[in-house]
PDB file of C-alpha atoms in Angstrom:
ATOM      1  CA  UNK A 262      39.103 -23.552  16.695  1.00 92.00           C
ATOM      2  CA  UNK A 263      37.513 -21.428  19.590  1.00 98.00           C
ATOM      3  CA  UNK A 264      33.711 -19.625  18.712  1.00 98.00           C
ATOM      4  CA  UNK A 265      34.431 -16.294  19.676  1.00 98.00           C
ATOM      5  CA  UNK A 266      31.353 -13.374  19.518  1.00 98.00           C
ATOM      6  CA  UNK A 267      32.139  -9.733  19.165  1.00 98.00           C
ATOM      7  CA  UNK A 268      29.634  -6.772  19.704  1.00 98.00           C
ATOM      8  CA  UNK A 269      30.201  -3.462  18.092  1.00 96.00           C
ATOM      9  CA  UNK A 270      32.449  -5.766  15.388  1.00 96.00           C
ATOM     10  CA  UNK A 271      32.033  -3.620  12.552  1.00 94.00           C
ATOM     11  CA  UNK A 272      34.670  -1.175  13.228  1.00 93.00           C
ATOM     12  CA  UNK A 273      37.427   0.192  16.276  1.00 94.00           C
ATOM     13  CA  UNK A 274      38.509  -1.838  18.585  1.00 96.00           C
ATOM     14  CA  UNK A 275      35.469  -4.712  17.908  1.00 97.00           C
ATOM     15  CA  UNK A 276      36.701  -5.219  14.148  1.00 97.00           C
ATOM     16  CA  UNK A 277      40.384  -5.172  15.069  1.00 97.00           C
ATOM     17  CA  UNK A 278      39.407  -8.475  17.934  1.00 98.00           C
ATOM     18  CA  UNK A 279      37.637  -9.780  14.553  1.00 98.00           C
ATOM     19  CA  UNK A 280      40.516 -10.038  12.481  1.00 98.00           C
ATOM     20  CA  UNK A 281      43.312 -11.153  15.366  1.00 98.00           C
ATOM     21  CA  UNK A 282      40.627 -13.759  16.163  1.00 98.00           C
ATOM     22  CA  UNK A 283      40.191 -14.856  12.563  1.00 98.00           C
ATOM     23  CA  UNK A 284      43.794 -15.118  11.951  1.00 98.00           C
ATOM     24  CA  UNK A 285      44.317 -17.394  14.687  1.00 98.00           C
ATOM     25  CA  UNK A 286      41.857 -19.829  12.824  1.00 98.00           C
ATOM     26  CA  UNK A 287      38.825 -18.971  15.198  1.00 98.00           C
ATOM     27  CA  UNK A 288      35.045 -18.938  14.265  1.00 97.00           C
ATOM     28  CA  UNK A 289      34.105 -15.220  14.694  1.00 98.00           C
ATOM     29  CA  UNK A 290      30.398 -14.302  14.993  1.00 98.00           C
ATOM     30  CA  UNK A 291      30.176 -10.729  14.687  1.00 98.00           C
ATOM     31  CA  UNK A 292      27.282  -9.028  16.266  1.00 97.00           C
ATOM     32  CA  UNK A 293      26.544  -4.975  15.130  1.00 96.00           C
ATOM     33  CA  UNK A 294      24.210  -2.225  14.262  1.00 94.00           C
ATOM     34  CA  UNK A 295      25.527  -1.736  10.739  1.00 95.00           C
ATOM     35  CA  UNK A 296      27.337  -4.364   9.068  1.00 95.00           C
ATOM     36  CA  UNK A 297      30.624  -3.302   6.817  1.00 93.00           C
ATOM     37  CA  UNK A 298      32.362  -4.603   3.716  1.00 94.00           C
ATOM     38  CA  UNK A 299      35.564  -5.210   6.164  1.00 96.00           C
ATOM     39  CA  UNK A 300      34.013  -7.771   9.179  1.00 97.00           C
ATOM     40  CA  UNK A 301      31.448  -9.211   6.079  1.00 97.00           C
ATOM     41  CA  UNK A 302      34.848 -10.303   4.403  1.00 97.00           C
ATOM     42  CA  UNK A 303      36.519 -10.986   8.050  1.00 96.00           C
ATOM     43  CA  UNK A 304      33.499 -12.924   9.934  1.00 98.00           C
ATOM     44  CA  UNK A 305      32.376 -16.138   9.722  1.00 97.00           C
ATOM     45  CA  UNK A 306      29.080 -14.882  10.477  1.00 96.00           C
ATOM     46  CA  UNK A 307      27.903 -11.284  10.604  1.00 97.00           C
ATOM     47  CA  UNK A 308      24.449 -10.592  12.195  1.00 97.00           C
ATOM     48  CA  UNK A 309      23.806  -6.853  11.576  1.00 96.00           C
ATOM     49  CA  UNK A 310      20.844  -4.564  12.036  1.00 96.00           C
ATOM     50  CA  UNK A 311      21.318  -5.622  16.276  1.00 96.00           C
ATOM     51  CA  UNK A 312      20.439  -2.950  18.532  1.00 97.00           C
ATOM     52  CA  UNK A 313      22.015  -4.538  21.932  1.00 97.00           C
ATOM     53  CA  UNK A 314      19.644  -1.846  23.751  1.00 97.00           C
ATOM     54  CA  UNK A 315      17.087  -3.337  21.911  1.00 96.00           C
ATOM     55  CA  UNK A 316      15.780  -6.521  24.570  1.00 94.00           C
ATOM     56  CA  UNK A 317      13.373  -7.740  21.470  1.00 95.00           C
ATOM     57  CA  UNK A 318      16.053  -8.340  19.503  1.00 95.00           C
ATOM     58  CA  UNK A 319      18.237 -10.321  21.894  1.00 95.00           C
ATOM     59  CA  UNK A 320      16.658 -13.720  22.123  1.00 95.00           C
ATOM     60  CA  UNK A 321      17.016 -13.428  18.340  1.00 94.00           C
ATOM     61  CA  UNK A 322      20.935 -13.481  18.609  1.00 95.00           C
ATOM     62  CA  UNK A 323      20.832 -16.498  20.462  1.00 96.00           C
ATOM     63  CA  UNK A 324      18.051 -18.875  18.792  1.00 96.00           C
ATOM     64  CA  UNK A 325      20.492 -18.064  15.527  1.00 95.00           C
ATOM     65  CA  UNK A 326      23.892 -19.123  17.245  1.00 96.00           C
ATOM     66  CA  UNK A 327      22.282 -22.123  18.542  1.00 96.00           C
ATOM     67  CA  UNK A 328      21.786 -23.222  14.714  1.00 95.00           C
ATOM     68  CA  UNK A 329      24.687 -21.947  13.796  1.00 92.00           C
ATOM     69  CA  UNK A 330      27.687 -23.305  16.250  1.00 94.00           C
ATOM     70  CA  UNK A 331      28.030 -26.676  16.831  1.00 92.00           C
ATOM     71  CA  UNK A 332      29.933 -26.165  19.934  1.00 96.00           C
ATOM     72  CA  UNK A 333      29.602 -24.144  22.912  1.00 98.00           C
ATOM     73  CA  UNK A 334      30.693 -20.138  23.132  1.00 98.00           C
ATOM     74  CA  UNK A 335      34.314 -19.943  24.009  1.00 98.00           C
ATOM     75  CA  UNK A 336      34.478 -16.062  24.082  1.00 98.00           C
ATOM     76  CA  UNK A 337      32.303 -13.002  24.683  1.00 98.00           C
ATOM     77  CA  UNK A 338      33.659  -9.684  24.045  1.00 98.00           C
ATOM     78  CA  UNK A 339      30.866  -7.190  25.269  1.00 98.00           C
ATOM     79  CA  UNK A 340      32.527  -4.327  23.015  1.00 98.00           C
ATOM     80  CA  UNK A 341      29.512  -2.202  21.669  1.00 97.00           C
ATOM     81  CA  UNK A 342      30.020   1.220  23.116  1.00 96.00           C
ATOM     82  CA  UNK A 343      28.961   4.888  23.396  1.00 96.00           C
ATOM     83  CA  UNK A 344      31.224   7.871  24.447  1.00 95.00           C
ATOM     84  CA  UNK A 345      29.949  11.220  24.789  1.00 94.00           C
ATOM     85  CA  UNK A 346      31.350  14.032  27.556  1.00 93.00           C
ATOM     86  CA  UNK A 347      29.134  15.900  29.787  1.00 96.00           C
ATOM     87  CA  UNK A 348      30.116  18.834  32.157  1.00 96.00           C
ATOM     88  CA  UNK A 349      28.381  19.856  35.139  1.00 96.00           C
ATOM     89  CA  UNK A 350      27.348  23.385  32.639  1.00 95.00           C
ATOM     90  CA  UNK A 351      26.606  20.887  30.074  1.00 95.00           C
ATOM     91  CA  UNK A 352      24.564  18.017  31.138  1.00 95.00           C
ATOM     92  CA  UNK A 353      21.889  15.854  28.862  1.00 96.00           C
ATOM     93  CA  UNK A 354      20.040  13.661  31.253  1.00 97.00           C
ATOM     94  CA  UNK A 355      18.953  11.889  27.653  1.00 98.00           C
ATOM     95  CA  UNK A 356      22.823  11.321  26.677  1.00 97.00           C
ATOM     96  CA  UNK A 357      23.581  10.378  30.208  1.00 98.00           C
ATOM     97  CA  UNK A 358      20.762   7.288  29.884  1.00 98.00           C
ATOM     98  CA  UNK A 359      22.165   6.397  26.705  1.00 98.00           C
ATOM     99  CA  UNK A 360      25.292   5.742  27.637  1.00 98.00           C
ATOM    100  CA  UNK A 361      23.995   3.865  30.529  1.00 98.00           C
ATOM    101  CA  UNK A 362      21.726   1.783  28.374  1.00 98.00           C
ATOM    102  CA  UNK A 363      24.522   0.961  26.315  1.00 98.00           C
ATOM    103  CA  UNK A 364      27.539   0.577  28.019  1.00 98.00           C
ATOM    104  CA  UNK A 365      26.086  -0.948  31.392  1.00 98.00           C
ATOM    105  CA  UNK A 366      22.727  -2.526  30.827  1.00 98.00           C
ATOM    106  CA  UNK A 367      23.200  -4.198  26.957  1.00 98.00           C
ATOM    107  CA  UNK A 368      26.691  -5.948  28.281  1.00 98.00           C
ATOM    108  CA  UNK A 369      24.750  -7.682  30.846  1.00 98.00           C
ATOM    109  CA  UNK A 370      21.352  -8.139  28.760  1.00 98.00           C
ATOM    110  CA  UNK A 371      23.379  -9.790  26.270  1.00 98.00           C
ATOM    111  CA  UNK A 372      25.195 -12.328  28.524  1.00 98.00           C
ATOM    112  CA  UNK A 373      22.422 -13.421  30.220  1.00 98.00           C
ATOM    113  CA  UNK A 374      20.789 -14.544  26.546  1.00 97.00           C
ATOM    114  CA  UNK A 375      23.530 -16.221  25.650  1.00 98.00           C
ATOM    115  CA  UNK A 376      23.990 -18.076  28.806  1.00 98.00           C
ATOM    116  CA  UNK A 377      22.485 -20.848  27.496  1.00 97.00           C
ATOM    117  CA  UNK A 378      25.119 -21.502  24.901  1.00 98.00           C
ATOM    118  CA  UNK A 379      28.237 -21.058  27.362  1.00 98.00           C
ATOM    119  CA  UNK A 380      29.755 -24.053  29.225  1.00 98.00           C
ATOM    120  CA  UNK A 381      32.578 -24.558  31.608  1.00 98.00           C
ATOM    121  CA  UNK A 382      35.772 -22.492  30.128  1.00 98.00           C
ATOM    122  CA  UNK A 383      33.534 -19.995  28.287  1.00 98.00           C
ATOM    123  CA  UNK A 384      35.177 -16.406  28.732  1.00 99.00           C
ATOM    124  CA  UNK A 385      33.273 -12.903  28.782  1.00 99.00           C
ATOM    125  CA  UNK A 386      35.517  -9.845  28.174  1.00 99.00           C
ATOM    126  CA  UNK A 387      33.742  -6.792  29.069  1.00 99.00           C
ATOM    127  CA  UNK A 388      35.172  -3.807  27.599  1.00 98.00           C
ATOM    128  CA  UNK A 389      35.372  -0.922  29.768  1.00 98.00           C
ATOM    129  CA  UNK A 390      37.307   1.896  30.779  1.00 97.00           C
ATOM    130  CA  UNK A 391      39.356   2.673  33.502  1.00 96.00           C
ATOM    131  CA  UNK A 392      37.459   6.099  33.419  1.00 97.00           C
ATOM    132  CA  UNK A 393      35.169   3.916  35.538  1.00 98.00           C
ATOM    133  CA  UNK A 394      37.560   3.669  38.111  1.00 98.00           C
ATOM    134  CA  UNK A 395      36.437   5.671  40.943  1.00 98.00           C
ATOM    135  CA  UNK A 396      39.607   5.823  42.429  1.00 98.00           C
ATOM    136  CA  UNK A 397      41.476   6.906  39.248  1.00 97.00           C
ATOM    137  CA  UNK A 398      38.678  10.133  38.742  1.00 97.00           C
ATOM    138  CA  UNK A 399      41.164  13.236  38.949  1.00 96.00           C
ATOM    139  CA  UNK A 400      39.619  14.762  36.763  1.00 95.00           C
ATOM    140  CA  UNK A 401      36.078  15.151  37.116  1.00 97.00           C
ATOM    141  CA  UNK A 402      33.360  15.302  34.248  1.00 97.00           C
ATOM    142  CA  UNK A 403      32.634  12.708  31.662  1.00 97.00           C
ATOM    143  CA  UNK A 404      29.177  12.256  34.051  1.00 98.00           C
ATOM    144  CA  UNK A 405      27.489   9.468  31.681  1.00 98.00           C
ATOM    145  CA  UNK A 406      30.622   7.604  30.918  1.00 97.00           C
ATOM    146  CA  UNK A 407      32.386   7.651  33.937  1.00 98.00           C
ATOM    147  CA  UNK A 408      29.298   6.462  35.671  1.00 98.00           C
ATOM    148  CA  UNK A 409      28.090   3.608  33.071  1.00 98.00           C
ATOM    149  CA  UNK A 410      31.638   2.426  32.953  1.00 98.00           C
ATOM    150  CA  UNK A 411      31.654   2.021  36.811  1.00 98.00           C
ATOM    151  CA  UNK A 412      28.372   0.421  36.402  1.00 98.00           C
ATOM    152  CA  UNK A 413      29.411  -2.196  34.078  1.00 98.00           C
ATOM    153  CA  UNK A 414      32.314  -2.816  36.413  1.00 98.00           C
ATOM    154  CA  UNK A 415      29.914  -3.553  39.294  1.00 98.00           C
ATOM    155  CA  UNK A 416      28.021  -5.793  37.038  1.00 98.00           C
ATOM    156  CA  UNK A 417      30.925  -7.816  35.590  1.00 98.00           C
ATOM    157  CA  UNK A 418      31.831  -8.133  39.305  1.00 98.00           C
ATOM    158  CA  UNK A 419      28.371  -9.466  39.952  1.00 98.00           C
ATOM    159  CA  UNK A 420      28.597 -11.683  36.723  1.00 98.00           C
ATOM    160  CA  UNK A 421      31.929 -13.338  37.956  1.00 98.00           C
ATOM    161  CA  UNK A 422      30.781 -14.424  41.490  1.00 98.00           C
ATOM    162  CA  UNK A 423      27.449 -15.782  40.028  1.00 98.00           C
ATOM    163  CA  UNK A 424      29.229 -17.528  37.102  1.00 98.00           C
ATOM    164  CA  UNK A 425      32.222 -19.118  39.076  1.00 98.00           C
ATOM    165  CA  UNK A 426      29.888 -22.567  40.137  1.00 98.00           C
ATOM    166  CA  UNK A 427      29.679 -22.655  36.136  1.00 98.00           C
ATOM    167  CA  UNK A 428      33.303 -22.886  35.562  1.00 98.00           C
ATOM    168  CA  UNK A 429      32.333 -19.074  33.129  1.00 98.00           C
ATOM    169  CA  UNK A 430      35.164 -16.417  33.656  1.00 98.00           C
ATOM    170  CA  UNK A 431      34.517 -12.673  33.324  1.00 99.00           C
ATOM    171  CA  UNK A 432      36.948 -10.006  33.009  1.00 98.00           C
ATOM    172  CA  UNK A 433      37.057  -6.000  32.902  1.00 98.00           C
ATOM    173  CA  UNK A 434      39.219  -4.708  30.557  1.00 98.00           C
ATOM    174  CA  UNK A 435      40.647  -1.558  29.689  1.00 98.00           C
ATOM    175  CA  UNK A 436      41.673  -0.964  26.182  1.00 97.00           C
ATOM    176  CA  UNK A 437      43.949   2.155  26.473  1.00 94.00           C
ATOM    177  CA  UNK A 438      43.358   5.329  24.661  1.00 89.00           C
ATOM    178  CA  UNK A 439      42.852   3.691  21.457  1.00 85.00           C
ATOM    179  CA  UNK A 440      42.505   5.574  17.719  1.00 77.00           C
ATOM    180  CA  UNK A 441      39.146   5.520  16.741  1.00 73.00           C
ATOM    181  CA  UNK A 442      36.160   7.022  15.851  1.00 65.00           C
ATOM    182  CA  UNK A 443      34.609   7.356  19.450  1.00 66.00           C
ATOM    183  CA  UNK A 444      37.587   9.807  20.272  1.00 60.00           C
ATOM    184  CA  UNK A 445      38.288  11.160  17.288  1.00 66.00           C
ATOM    185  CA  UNK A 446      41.246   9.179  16.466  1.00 70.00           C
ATOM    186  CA  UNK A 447      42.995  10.828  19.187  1.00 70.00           C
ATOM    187  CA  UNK A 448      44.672   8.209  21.242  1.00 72.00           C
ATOM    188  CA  UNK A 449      48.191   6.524  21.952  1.00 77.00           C
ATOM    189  CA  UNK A 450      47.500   2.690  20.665  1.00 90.00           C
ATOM    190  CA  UNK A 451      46.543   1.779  17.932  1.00 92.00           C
ATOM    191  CA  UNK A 452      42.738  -0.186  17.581  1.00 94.00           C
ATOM    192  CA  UNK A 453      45.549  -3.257  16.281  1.00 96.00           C
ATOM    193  CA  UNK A 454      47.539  -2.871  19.234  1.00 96.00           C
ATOM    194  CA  UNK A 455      44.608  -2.915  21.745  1.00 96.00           C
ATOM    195  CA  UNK A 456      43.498  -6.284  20.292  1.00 97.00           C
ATOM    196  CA  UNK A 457      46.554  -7.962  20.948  1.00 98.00           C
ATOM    197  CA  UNK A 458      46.404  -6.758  24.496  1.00 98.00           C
ATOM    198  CA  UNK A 459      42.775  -7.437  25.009  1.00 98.00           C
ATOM    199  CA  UNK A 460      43.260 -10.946  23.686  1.00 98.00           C
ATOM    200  CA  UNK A 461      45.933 -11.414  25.652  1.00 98.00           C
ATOM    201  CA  UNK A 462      44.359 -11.125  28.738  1.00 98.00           C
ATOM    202  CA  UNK A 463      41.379 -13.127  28.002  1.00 98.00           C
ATOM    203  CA  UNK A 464      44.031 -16.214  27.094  1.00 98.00           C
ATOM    204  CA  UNK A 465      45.541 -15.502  30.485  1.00 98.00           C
ATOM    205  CA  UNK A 466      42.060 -15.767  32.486  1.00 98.00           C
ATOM    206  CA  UNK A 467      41.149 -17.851  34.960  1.00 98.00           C
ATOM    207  CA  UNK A 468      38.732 -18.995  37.282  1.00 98.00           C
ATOM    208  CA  UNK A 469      41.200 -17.651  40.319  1.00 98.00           C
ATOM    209  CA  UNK A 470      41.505 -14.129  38.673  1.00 98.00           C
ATOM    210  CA  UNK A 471      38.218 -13.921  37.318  1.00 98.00           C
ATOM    211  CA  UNK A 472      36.308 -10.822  38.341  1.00 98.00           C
ATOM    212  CA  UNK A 473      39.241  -8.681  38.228  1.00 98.00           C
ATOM    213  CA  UNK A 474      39.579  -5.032  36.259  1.00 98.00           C
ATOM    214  CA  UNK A 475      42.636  -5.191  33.966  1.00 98.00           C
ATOM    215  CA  UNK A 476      44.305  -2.478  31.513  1.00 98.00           C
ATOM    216  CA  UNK A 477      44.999  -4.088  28.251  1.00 97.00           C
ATOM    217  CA  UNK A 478      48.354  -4.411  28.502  1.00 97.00           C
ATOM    218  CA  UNK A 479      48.297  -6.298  31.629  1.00 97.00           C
ATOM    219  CA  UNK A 480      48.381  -3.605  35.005  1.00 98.00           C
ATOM    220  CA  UNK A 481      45.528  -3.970  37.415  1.00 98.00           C
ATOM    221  CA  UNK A 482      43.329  -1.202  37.847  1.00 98.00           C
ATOM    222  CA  UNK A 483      41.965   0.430  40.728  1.00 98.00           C
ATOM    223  CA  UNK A 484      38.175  -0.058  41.336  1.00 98.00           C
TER     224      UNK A 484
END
């Protein structure tokens, strides 16, 4: 039984992860804003009312897994997201720095907290996009997203050449366009779908591919 912990578990993508990981037979810690009947009746443990923007609350997540699991962290899915579109006729510095604060900053905030409760093995997924792929922008727009997706991918970089000694792995992983509330539920997989793919990578991880940017169903992305 692996300890897996999901942000942004309550719903999409994070509470689809929840309930591959909890048929498998894993301990699932589920870490969100606003907890819901689904991942209360899914999770092994549900700590709601987190703001991962929030660096007061942080040390808090990690003084209560260290009481909680008797072994170390086997998984980290930084999945807590924000999605908003700006234009260059429509920009909002404000939403910009949100989605910064979110996407970007909390990811690494939160590993660094929990640190302390990884060992050699542990895995950290970082869900991205590859609409942070600078070489994939044909498109234009999307200014906060783009650019706090790019970010994180720089980070999780970072994270993977400063973890390696450890024996910690990091990926960046794509999703897909997935159905849920952050698009609308426009999108071409379904949130079950991108699980399977996401989870799938993260069993095929290593400390020879770790760093890398991956699309859920396996391609590599371009940075």
């Amino acid at each position: 039984m692996a300890n897996i912990v999901i942000t942004g578990a309550n719903r999409g993508i994070g509470l689809a992860l929840a309930k591959l990981y909890e048929a498998r037979g894993d301990s699932v810690t589920a870490v969100c804003r606003e907890s819901s009947d689904e991942i209360e009746e899914i999770a092994d443990q549900v700590l709601s009312d987190i703001d991962v923007t929030n660096e007061e609350q942080l040390p808090g997540i990690a003084v209560v897994l260290d009481k909680i699991l008797d072994e170390p962290i086997d998984v980290l899915i930084n999945n807590a997201g924000l999605f908003t579109n700006e234009t260059l006729h429509d920009l909002d510095s404000d939403r910009i720095r949100a989605q910064f604060e979110v996407n970007a900053i909390a990811p690494l905030m939160v590993t660094r907290e929990l640190l302390p409760l990884m060992a050699e093995g542990t895995k950290i997924a970082n869900i991205t996009s590859r609409m942070g792929s600078i070489e994939d922008n044909t498109s234009g727009a999307y200014y906060g997203y783009r650019a706090s997706k790019a970010a994180l991918n720089a980070i999780g970089k970072s994270l993977a050449n400063d973890l390696k000694e450890h024996g910690v792995m990091v990926a960046q992983i794509h999703p897909g366009f997935v159905q849920t509330r952050m698009v609308g539920f426009n999108g071409d997989i379904s949130p079950e779908q991108a699980a399977a793919g996401i989870a799938a990578r993260i069993d095929e991880l290593t400390l020879e591919t770790s760093g890398g940017f991956w699309h859920s169903n396996g391609q590599q992305l371009p940075w």
